Amino acid sequence: MTHVTLLALVGFFAGTFGAMVGLGGGVFIVPVLTLFLGVPIHSAVAASLVAVVATSTTAAAAYVREDLANIRLGMTLETMTVTGALIGGLAGAALGKAVLSGIFGAVMIVVSVYMGLRQRTAGPPQAMTGELGRLGASYFDRSLQREVRYRPHRLWTGMIVSFVAGNISGLLGVGGGFLKVPVMILGMKVPARAAVATSSFMIGVTACAGSIVYLAKGLVDPVVTVPVVLGVTAGAYIGSKLTLRVRSSILVTVLAAILFILSVQMILSATGISLR
Amino acid sequence: MKKVGHDLNPVIARLLYGGLLMAVFLLLIGTALAAARVGPPVPRLTSIGDIPRALRHFEAGGFFSLGLLILLITPAARVAALLVAFTRDREWLFASISLVVLALLALSGILGLAGL
């Protein structure tokens, strides 16, 4: 099997499983490309960022059409995610391979543990009356068969976390939704469906900022990026169709375990130890 | 209060889908050309100014460059569309926020090109 086909398959499976558990797929693309296909980590991060733009664009279009994404809240938080991604992208492009691999592994170990342990933390959204305020919004929830109105709380918490999520995105080539979504739900009291949709809405622009930095620095290798982008786009489409047919709790646990192992390998490879 | 978004949502959704489909189409053409060994053996991204020439010569790198460019411009175009909508509705706070996001995206390219 050619290298290009393998790259497309990595993108395809990352896109499929990512869409099934609500991730952009970047968390899997970077370690698999670097550990198993010998892609330099900076090229892998760049390819992953562009792939995240593709998957989040698809998801955002669907969420915007269904009125789920809170455009005003998303735009407000985007000022921080894009600033973070810009700084993260510049830092990531400047860091050495071993340091970047080590940081990726360490951050993703935390993400994998969070993925594996997370429980349902939010019940159905509470009914709200009164003014929505500037950042409030409403949408029709099909499962509840009623309109859900909400007003985000603690905007500054969301702004700070958005900056960190953007920073991680630009630095490591991931979307950062794993950080923003729980904070929006638990900290800002945004209903879960709106939080996921608003995060997807933001990720395209966040990853775009990081991608532009890598592109301008000549780190986007089309031989790596194009097959990954095509694979991940097809995979995300199929994954979104499969989501309803698979028990996501089992899938999340399996993917968290895989991500944990890959993360440990990333740290080991950063220290020059190879298990293969 | 009239909310920007509800009337604009279908436009933004079409813009995002359209940009993505066009980008994927161009990347597929580039892949077919690379597989058929048209142009340089290892496709390279071309500069923006060189894209028209590369497209005329059916070089894979030209199609890859244009496809990736359109893919990355699509989210930025979404921000620009919101800037226009918020300005039209005189929602100056959110128009300003959209402008800041667009400026930050432009800054990403400038700082990247400056080699920082």
GROMACS .gro file of C-alpha atoms in nm:
model
  392
    1MET     CA    1   0.000   0.000   0.000
    2THR     CA    2   0.144   0.338  -0.094
    3HIS     CA    3   0.235   0.603   0.158
    4VAL     CA    4  -0.032   0.838   0.019
    5THR     CA    5  -0.303   0.573   0.060
    6LEU     CA    6  -0.195   0.512   0.420
    7LEU     CA    7  -0.212   0.885   0.490
    8ALA     CA    8  -0.563   0.901   0.346
    9LEU     CA    9  -0.665   0.599   0.556
   10VAL     CA   10  -0.529   0.762   0.872
   11GLY     CA   11  -0.737   1.070   0.791
   12PHE     CA   12  -1.040   0.856   0.711
   13PHE     CA   13  -1.035   0.661   1.038
   14ALA     CA   14  -0.951   0.971   1.244
   15GLY     CA   15  -1.241   1.153   1.079
   16THR     CA   16  -1.483   0.862   1.122
   17PHE     CA   17  -1.408   0.790   1.488
   18GLY     CA   18  -1.361   1.159   1.567
   19ALA     CA   19  -1.707   1.243   1.433
   20MET     CA   20  -1.858   0.948   1.622
   21VAL     CA   21  -1.733   1.077   1.958
   22GLY     CA   22  -1.748   1.449   1.885
   23LEU     CA   23  -1.380   1.518   1.815
   24GLY     CA   24  -1.215   1.672   1.509
   25GLY     CA   25  -0.975   1.381   1.472
   26GLY     CA   26  -0.655   1.582   1.523
   27VAL     CA   27  -0.576   1.404   1.849
   28PHE     CA   28  -0.529   1.081   1.650
   29ILE     CA   29  -0.378   1.220   1.329
   30VAL     CA   30  -0.065   1.373   1.483
   31PRO     CA   31   0.057   1.070   1.683
   32VAL     CA   32  -0.023   0.812   1.412
   33LEU     CA   33   0.151   1.016   1.141
   34THR     CA   34   0.463   1.075   1.351
   35LEU     CA   35   0.491   0.736   1.525
   36PHE     CA   36   0.393   0.499   1.242
   37LEU     CA   37   0.438   0.683   0.911
   38GLY     CA   38   0.757   0.875   0.989
   39VAL     CA   39   0.606   1.217   0.918
   40PRO     CA   40   0.801   1.502   1.088
   41ILE     CA   41   0.592   1.636   1.376
   42HIS     CA   42   0.570   1.990   1.237
   43SER     CA   43   0.427   1.857   0.907
   44ALA     CA   44   0.191   1.631   1.104
   45VAL     CA   45   0.066   1.922   1.316
   46ALA     CA   46   0.018   2.136   1.003
   47ALA     CA   47  -0.170   1.858   0.821
   48SER     CA   48  -0.385   1.797   1.128
   49LEU     CA   49  -0.472   2.167   1.162
   50VAL     CA   50  -0.585   2.187   0.798
   51ALA     CA   51  -0.783   1.864   0.846
   52VAL     CA   52  -0.951   2.014   1.154
   53VAL     CA   53  -1.055   2.315   0.942
   54ALA     CA   54  -1.219   2.073   0.696
   55THR     CA   55  -1.407   1.866   0.956
   56SER     CA   56  -1.519   2.162   1.163
   57THR     CA   57  -1.640   2.345   0.851
   58THR     CA   58  -1.868   2.051   0.772
   59ALA     CA   59  -1.996   2.029   1.129
   60ALA     CA   60  -2.037   2.407   1.167
   61ALA     CA   61  -2.242   2.432   0.847
   62ALA     CA   62  -2.486   2.171   0.980
   63TYR     CA   63  -2.508   2.329   1.327
   64VAL     CA   64  -2.558   2.681   1.188
   65ARG     CA   65  -2.832   2.559   0.956
   66GLU     CA   66  -3.010   2.396   1.252
   67ASP     CA   67  -2.979   2.720   1.454
   68LEU     CA   68  -2.781   2.541   1.728
   69ALA     CA   69  -2.459   2.745   1.713
   70ASN     CA   70  -2.466   3.065   1.920
   71ILE     CA   71  -2.305   3.299   1.669
   72ARG     CA   72  -2.258   3.596   1.905
   73LEU     CA   73  -2.108   3.389   2.184
   74GLY     CA   74  -1.889   3.206   1.932
   75MET     CA   75  -1.760   3.529   1.780
   76THR     CA   76  -1.687   3.676   2.125
   77LEU     CA   77  -1.490   3.369   2.237
   78GLU     CA   78  -1.321   3.349   1.897
   79THR     CA   79  -1.124   3.666   1.973
   80MET     CA   80  -0.948   3.462   2.243
   81THR     CA   81  -0.919   3.127   2.061
   82VAL     CA   82  -0.769   3.295   1.754
   83THR     CA   83  -0.523   3.494   1.968
   84GLY     CA   84  -0.428   3.173   2.144
   85ALA     CA   85  -0.393   2.983   1.815
   86LEU     CA   86  -0.174   3.255   1.669
   87ILE     CA   87   0.064   3.242   1.967
   88GLY     CA   88   0.046   2.861   1.981
   89GLY     CA   89   0.116   2.831   1.607
   90LEU     CA   90   0.419   3.058   1.626
   91ALA     CA   91   0.548   2.872   1.933
   92GLY     CA   92   0.481   2.529   1.780
   93ALA     CA   93   0.662   2.615   1.458
   94ALA     CA   94   0.961   2.741   1.658
   95LEU     CA   95   0.987   2.451   1.906
   96GLY     CA   96   1.216   2.154   1.850
   97LYS     CA   97   1.071   1.817   1.746
   98ALA     CA   98   1.138   1.645   2.078
   99VAL     CA   99   0.990   1.927   2.285
  100LEU     CA  100   0.678   1.943   2.068
  101SER     CA  101   0.634   1.563   2.083
  102GLY     CA  102   0.675   1.569   2.459
  103ILE     CA  103   0.419   1.848   2.505
  104PHE     CA  104   0.175   1.671   2.273
  105GLY     CA  105   0.210   1.346   2.466
  106ALA     CA  106   0.168   1.514   2.805
  107VAL     CA  107  -0.141   1.715   2.704
  108MET     CA  108  -0.302   1.419   2.530
  109ILE     CA  109  -0.253   1.191   2.831
  110VAL     CA  110  -0.467   1.438   3.027
  111VAL     CA  111  -0.721   1.445   2.742
  112SER     CA  112  -0.735   1.064   2.721
  113VAL     CA  113  -0.791   1.032   3.098
  114TYR     CA  114  -1.063   1.296   3.079
  115MET     CA  115  -1.224   1.115   2.783
  116GLY     CA  116  -1.217   0.783   2.965
  117LEU     CA  117  -1.355   0.914   3.293
  118ARG     CA  118  -1.610   1.168   3.180
  119GLN     CA  119  -1.967   1.103   3.277
  120ARG     CA  120  -2.285   1.271   3.181
  121THR     CA  121  -2.241   1.596   3.370
  122ALA     CA  122  -2.537   1.797   3.254
  123GLY     CA  123  -2.903   1.715   3.269
  124PRO     CA  124  -3.165   1.853   3.033
  125PRO     CA  125  -3.151   2.233   3.003
  126GLN     CA  126  -3.360   2.427   3.252
  127ALA     CA  127  -3.648   2.637   3.128
  128MET     CA  128  -3.550   3.004   3.131
  129THR     CA  129  -3.765   3.311   3.124
  130GLY     CA  130  -3.671   3.677   3.096
  131GLU     CA  131  -3.422   3.863   2.882
  132LEU     CA  132  -3.160   3.665   2.692
  133GLY     CA  133  -2.909   3.947   2.704
  134ARG     CA  134  -2.656   4.017   2.430
  135LEU     CA  135  -2.505   3.669   2.428
  136GLY     CA  136  -2.816   3.467   2.500
  137ALA     CA  137  -2.985   3.256   2.233
  138SER     CA  138  -3.258   3.004   2.176
  139TYR     CA  139  -3.303   2.692   1.967
  140PHE     CA  140  -3.566   2.424   1.916
  141ASP     CA  141  -3.463   2.097   2.083
  142ARG     CA  142  -3.613   1.809   1.884
  143SER     CA  143  -3.564   1.551   2.158
  144LEU     CA  144  -3.735   1.772   2.418
  145GLN     CA  145  -3.990   1.905   2.168
  146ARG     CA  146  -3.960   2.256   2.303
  147GLU     CA  147  -3.769   2.577   2.256
  148VAL     CA  148  -3.461   2.606   2.480
  149ARG     CA  149  -3.362   2.958   2.589
  150TYR     CA  150  -3.038   3.027   2.773
  151ARG     CA  151  -2.810   3.308   2.879
  152PRO     CA  152  -2.436   3.229   2.916
  153HIS     CA  153  -2.282   3.298   3.259
  154ARG     CA  154  -1.921   3.375   3.357
  155LEU     CA  155  -1.803   3.503   3.021
  156TRP     CA  156  -1.450   3.567   3.148
  157THR     CA  157  -1.408   3.202   3.243
  158GLY     CA  158  -1.502   3.110   2.888
  159MET     CA  159  -1.265   3.373   2.748
  160ILE     CA  160  -0.967   3.243   2.949
  161VAL     CA  161  -1.037   2.879   2.866
  162SER     CA  162  -1.088   2.973   2.499
  163PHE     CA  163  -0.744   3.133   2.495
  164VAL     CA  164  -0.587   2.816   2.639
  165ALA     CA  165  -0.784   2.596   2.395
  166GLY     CA  166  -0.673   2.812   2.102
  167ASN     CA  167  -0.316   2.795   2.224
  168ILE     CA  168  -0.326   2.415   2.240
  169SER     CA  169  -0.489   2.408   1.896
  170GLY     CA  170  -0.217   2.613   1.726
  171LEU     CA  171   0.060   2.437   1.917
  172LEU     CA  172  -0.051   2.076   1.874
  173GLY     CA  173  -0.277   2.073   1.566
  174VAL     CA  174  -0.600   1.981   1.743
  175GLY     CA  175  -0.938   2.154   1.762
  176GLY     CA  176  -0.950   2.216   2.137
  177GLY     CA  177  -1.320   2.133   2.170
  178PHE     CA  178  -1.237   1.881   2.445
  179LEU     CA  179  -1.151   2.181   2.666
  180LYS     CA  180  -1.408   2.440   2.557
  181VAL     CA  181  -1.720   2.222   2.554
  182PRO     CA  182  -1.712   2.109   2.921
  183VAL     CA  183  -1.634   2.462   3.040
  184MET     CA  184  -1.920   2.606   2.835
  185ILE     CA  185  -2.159   2.345   2.975
  186LEU     CA  186  -2.048   2.344   3.338
  187GLY     CA  187  -1.899   2.689   3.383
  188MET     CA  188  -2.107   2.903   3.150
  189LYS     CA  189  -2.435   2.710   3.181
  190VAL     CA  190  -2.473   2.674   2.805
  191PRO     CA  191  -2.692   2.372   2.712
  192ALA     CA  192  -2.480   2.077   2.591
  193ARG     CA  193  -2.609   2.077   2.233
  194ALA     CA  194  -2.550   2.449   2.194
  195ALA     CA  195  -2.204   2.417   2.352
  196VAL     CA  196  -2.095   2.145   2.107
  197ALA     CA  197  -2.238   2.340   1.812
  198THR     CA  198  -2.081   2.671   1.919
  199SER     CA  199  -1.745   2.501   1.977
  200SER     CA  200  -1.754   2.349   1.626
  201PHE     CA  201  -1.850   2.688   1.487
  202MET     CA  202  -1.539   2.840   1.651
  203ILE     CA  203  -1.290   2.562   1.576
  204GLY     CA  204  -1.278   2.626   1.199
  205VAL     CA  205  -1.157   2.983   1.251
  206THR     CA  206  -0.925   2.884   1.537
  207ALA     CA  207  -0.757   2.609   1.333
  208CYS     CA  208  -0.750   2.844   1.036
  209ALA     CA  209  -0.531   3.090   1.233
  210GLY     CA  210  -0.287   2.813   1.327
  211SER     CA  211  -0.289   2.671   0.972
  212ILE     CA  212  -0.207   3.011   0.822
  213VAL     CA  213   0.102   3.037   1.045
  214TYR     CA  214   0.224   2.692   0.939
  215LEU     CA  215   0.139   2.763   0.573
  216ALA     CA  216   0.323   3.096   0.577
  217LYS     CA  217   0.626   2.924   0.730
  218GLY     CA  218   0.626   2.663   0.451
  219LEU     CA  219   0.548   2.375   0.691
  220VAL     CA  220   0.236   2.254   0.505
  221ASP     CA  221   0.354   1.960   0.292
  222PRO     CA  222   0.086   1.887   0.028
  223VAL     CA  223   0.202   1.526  -0.010
  224VAL     CA  224   0.105   1.471   0.357
  225THR     CA  225  -0.176   1.724   0.400
  226VAL     CA  226  -0.389   1.660   0.091
  227PRO     CA  227  -0.450   1.285   0.145
  228VAL     CA  228  -0.517   1.344   0.516
  229VAL     CA  229  -0.767   1.624   0.440
  230LEU     CA  230  -0.949   1.417   0.176
  231GLY     CA  231  -0.957   1.112   0.405
  232VAL     CA  232  -1.074   1.302   0.711
  233THR     CA  233  -1.350   1.481   0.516
  234ALA     CA  234  -1.489   1.151   0.386
  235GLY     CA  235  -1.446   0.991   0.729
  236ALA     CA  236  -1.623   1.273   0.913
  237TYR     CA  237  -1.920   1.242   0.677
  238ILE     CA  238  -1.947   0.866   0.729
  239GLY     CA  239  -1.882   0.898   1.103
  240SER     CA  240  -2.169   1.142   1.142
  241LYS     CA  241  -2.398   0.884   0.978
  242LEU     CA  242  -2.271   0.599   1.199
  243THR     CA  243  -2.301   0.795   1.523
  244LEU     CA  244  -2.659   0.691   1.582
  245ARG     CA  245  -2.588   0.320   1.533
  246VAL     CA  246  -2.298   0.269   1.773
  247ARG     CA  247  -2.289   0.289   2.153
  248SER     CA  248  -2.065   0.590   2.193
  249SER     CA  249  -1.972   0.516   2.558
  250ILE     CA  250  -1.787   0.197   2.459
  251LEU     CA  251  -1.625   0.369   2.163
  252VAL     CA  252  -1.509   0.662   2.376
  253THR     CA  253  -1.348   0.426   2.627
  254VAL     CA  254  -1.166   0.234   2.352
  255LEU     CA  255  -1.049   0.553   2.179
  256ALA     CA  256  -0.937   0.703   2.511
  257ALA     CA  257  -0.726   0.391   2.576
  258ILE     CA  258  -0.573   0.412   2.225
  259LEU     CA  259  -0.502   0.783   2.271
  260PHE     CA  260  -0.339   0.712   2.609
  261ILE     CA  261  -0.105   0.453   2.456
  262LEU     CA  262  -0.021   0.682   2.164
  263SER     CA  263   0.047   0.969   2.405
  264VAL     CA  264   0.288   0.760   2.612
  265GLN     CA  265   0.465   0.657   2.291
  266MET     CA  266   0.489   1.024   2.189
  267ILE     CA  267   0.661   1.105   2.519
  268LEU     CA  268   0.894   0.806   2.485
  269SER     CA  269   0.981   0.903   2.128
  270ALA     CA  270   1.057   1.255   2.250
  271THR     CA  271   1.315   1.104   2.484
  272GLY     CA  272   1.459   0.888   2.208
  273ILE     CA  273   1.300   0.559   2.319
  274SER     CA  274   1.116   0.360   2.052
  275LEU     CA  275   0.894   0.063   2.137
  276ARG     CA  276   0.874  -0.058   1.779
  277MET     CA  277  -3.449   4.253   1.955
  278LYS     CA  278  -3.386   4.121   1.605
  279LYS     CA  279  -3.104   3.872   1.617
  280VAL     CA  280  -2.842   3.860   1.347
  281GLY     CA  281  -2.797   3.499   1.261
  282HIS     CA  282  -3.142   3.355   1.211
  283ASP     CA  283  -3.178   3.515   0.866
  284LEU     CA  284  -2.809   3.475   0.794
  285ASN     CA  285  -2.773   3.111   0.903
  286PRO     CA  286  -2.870   2.955   0.566
  287VAL     CA  287  -2.628   3.190   0.389
  288ILE     CA  288  -2.341   3.098   0.623
  289ALA     CA  289  -2.421   2.727   0.595
  290ARG     CA  290  -2.416   2.750   0.213
  291LEU     CA  291  -2.092   2.948   0.222
  292LEU     CA  292  -1.922   2.686   0.443
  293TYR     CA  293  -2.050   2.388   0.240
  294GLY     CA  294  -1.966   2.562  -0.089
  295GLY     CA  295  -1.611   2.648   0.018
  296LEU     CA  296  -1.546   2.297   0.146
  297LEU     CA  297  -1.686   2.127  -0.166
  298MET     CA  298  -1.486   2.352  -0.398
  299ALA     CA  299  -1.168   2.286  -0.199
  300VAL     CA  300  -1.222   1.909  -0.200
  301PHE     CA  301  -1.297   1.917  -0.575
  302LEU     CA  302  -0.969   2.099  -0.648
  303LEU     CA  303  -0.770   1.869  -0.418
  304LEU     CA  304  -0.916   1.565  -0.598
  305ILE     CA  305  -0.818   1.707  -0.938
  306GLY     CA  306  -0.467   1.770  -0.803
  307THR     CA  307  -0.451   1.414  -0.670
  308ALA     CA  308  -0.559   1.273  -1.008
  309LEU     CA  309  -0.295   1.484  -1.185
  310ALA     CA  310  -0.026   1.375  -0.937
  311ALA     CA  311  -0.127   1.011  -0.986
  312ALA     CA  312  -0.107   1.061  -1.364
  313ARG     CA  313   0.241   1.211  -1.314
  314VAL     CA  314   0.148   1.546  -1.478
  315GLY     CA  315   0.389   1.823  -1.372
  316PRO     CA  316   0.679   1.789  -1.124
  317PRO     CA  317   0.721   1.437  -0.975
  318VAL     CA  318   0.674   1.558  -0.616
  319PRO     CA  319   0.396   1.821  -0.600
  320ARG     CA  320   0.490   2.138  -0.414
  321LEU     CA  321   0.267   2.421  -0.305
  322THR     CA  322   0.308   2.720  -0.532
  323SER     CA  323   0.299   3.085  -0.432
  324ILE     CA  324  -0.037   3.261  -0.470
  325GLY     CA  325   0.093   3.458  -0.769
  326ASP     CA  326   0.207   3.140  -0.941
  327ILE     CA  327  -0.124   2.955  -0.903
  328PRO     CA  328  -0.274   3.072  -1.240
  329ARG     CA  329   0.035   2.953  -1.429
  330ALA     CA  330   0.037   2.617  -1.247
  331LEU     CA  331  -0.335   2.571  -1.319
  332ARG     CA  332  -0.284   2.647  -1.690
  333HIS     CA  333  -0.011   2.381  -1.704
  334PHE     CA  334  -0.228   2.133  -1.509
  335GLU     CA  335   0.033   2.101  -1.235
  336ALA     CA  336  -0.093   1.916  -0.926
  337GLY     CA  337   0.078   2.171  -0.700
  338GLY     CA  338  -0.136   2.452  -0.844
  339PHE     CA  339  -0.460   2.266  -0.771
  340PHE     CA  340  -0.335   2.170  -0.423
  341SER     CA  341  -0.242   2.533  -0.348
  342LEU     CA  342  -0.576   2.672  -0.468
  343GLY     CA  343  -0.773   2.397  -0.289
  344LEU     CA  344  -0.596   2.452   0.043
  345LEU     CA  345  -0.624   2.830   0.002
  346ILE     CA  346  -1.001   2.808  -0.053
  347LEU     CA  347  -1.031   2.569   0.243
  348LEU     CA  348  -0.853   2.817   0.472
  349ILE     CA  349  -1.034   3.121   0.330
  350THR     CA  350  -1.377   2.962   0.393
  351PRO     CA  351  -1.386   3.018   0.774
  352ALA     CA  352  -1.243   3.368   0.723
  353ALA     CA  353  -1.516   3.439   0.466
  354ARG     CA  354  -1.771   3.333   0.728
  355VAL     CA  355  -1.627   3.596   0.968
  356ALA     CA  356  -1.636   3.858   0.689
  357ALA     CA  357  -2.002   3.773   0.616
  358LEU     CA  358  -2.086   3.825   0.984
  359LEU     CA  359  -1.898   4.155   0.984
  360VAL     CA  360  -2.118   4.275   0.697
  361ALA     CA  361  -2.435   4.148   0.866
  362PHE     CA  362  -2.358   4.306   1.205
  363THR     CA  363  -2.260   4.634   1.037
  364ARG     CA  364  -2.580   4.631   0.832
  365ASP     CA  365  -2.783   4.586   1.151
  366ARG     CA  366  -2.577   4.853   1.334
  367GLU     CA  367  -2.464   4.608   1.598
  368TRP     CA  368  -2.134   4.782   1.645
  369LEU     CA  369  -2.002   4.567   1.932
  370PHE     CA  370  -2.026   4.244   1.733
  371ALA     CA  371  -1.916   4.415   1.412
  372SER     CA  372  -1.603   4.528   1.600
  373ILE     CA  373  -1.549   4.176   1.737
  374SER     CA  374  -1.575   4.033   1.383
  375LEU     CA  375  -1.325   4.291   1.262
  376VAL     CA  376  -1.082   4.197   1.543
  377VAL     CA  377  -1.106   3.827   1.449
  378LEU     CA  378  -1.042   3.908   1.082
  379ALA     CA  379  -0.746   4.126   1.179
  380LEU     CA  380  -0.603   3.844   1.392
  381LEU     CA  381  -0.632   3.601   1.098
  382ALA     CA  382  -0.448   3.851   0.877
  383LEU     CA  383  -0.186   3.894   1.151
  384SER     CA  384  -0.134   3.514   1.156
  385GLY     CA  385  -0.025   3.526   0.793
  386ILE     CA  386   0.187   3.838   0.835
  387LEU     CA  387   0.375   3.705   1.141
  388GLY     CA  388   0.418   3.365   0.976
  389LEU     CA  389   0.560   3.523   0.660
  390ALA     CA  390   0.781   3.753   0.868
  391GLY     CA  391   0.946   3.440   1.006
  392LEU     CA  392   0.858   3.507   1.369
   0.00000   0.00000   0.00000
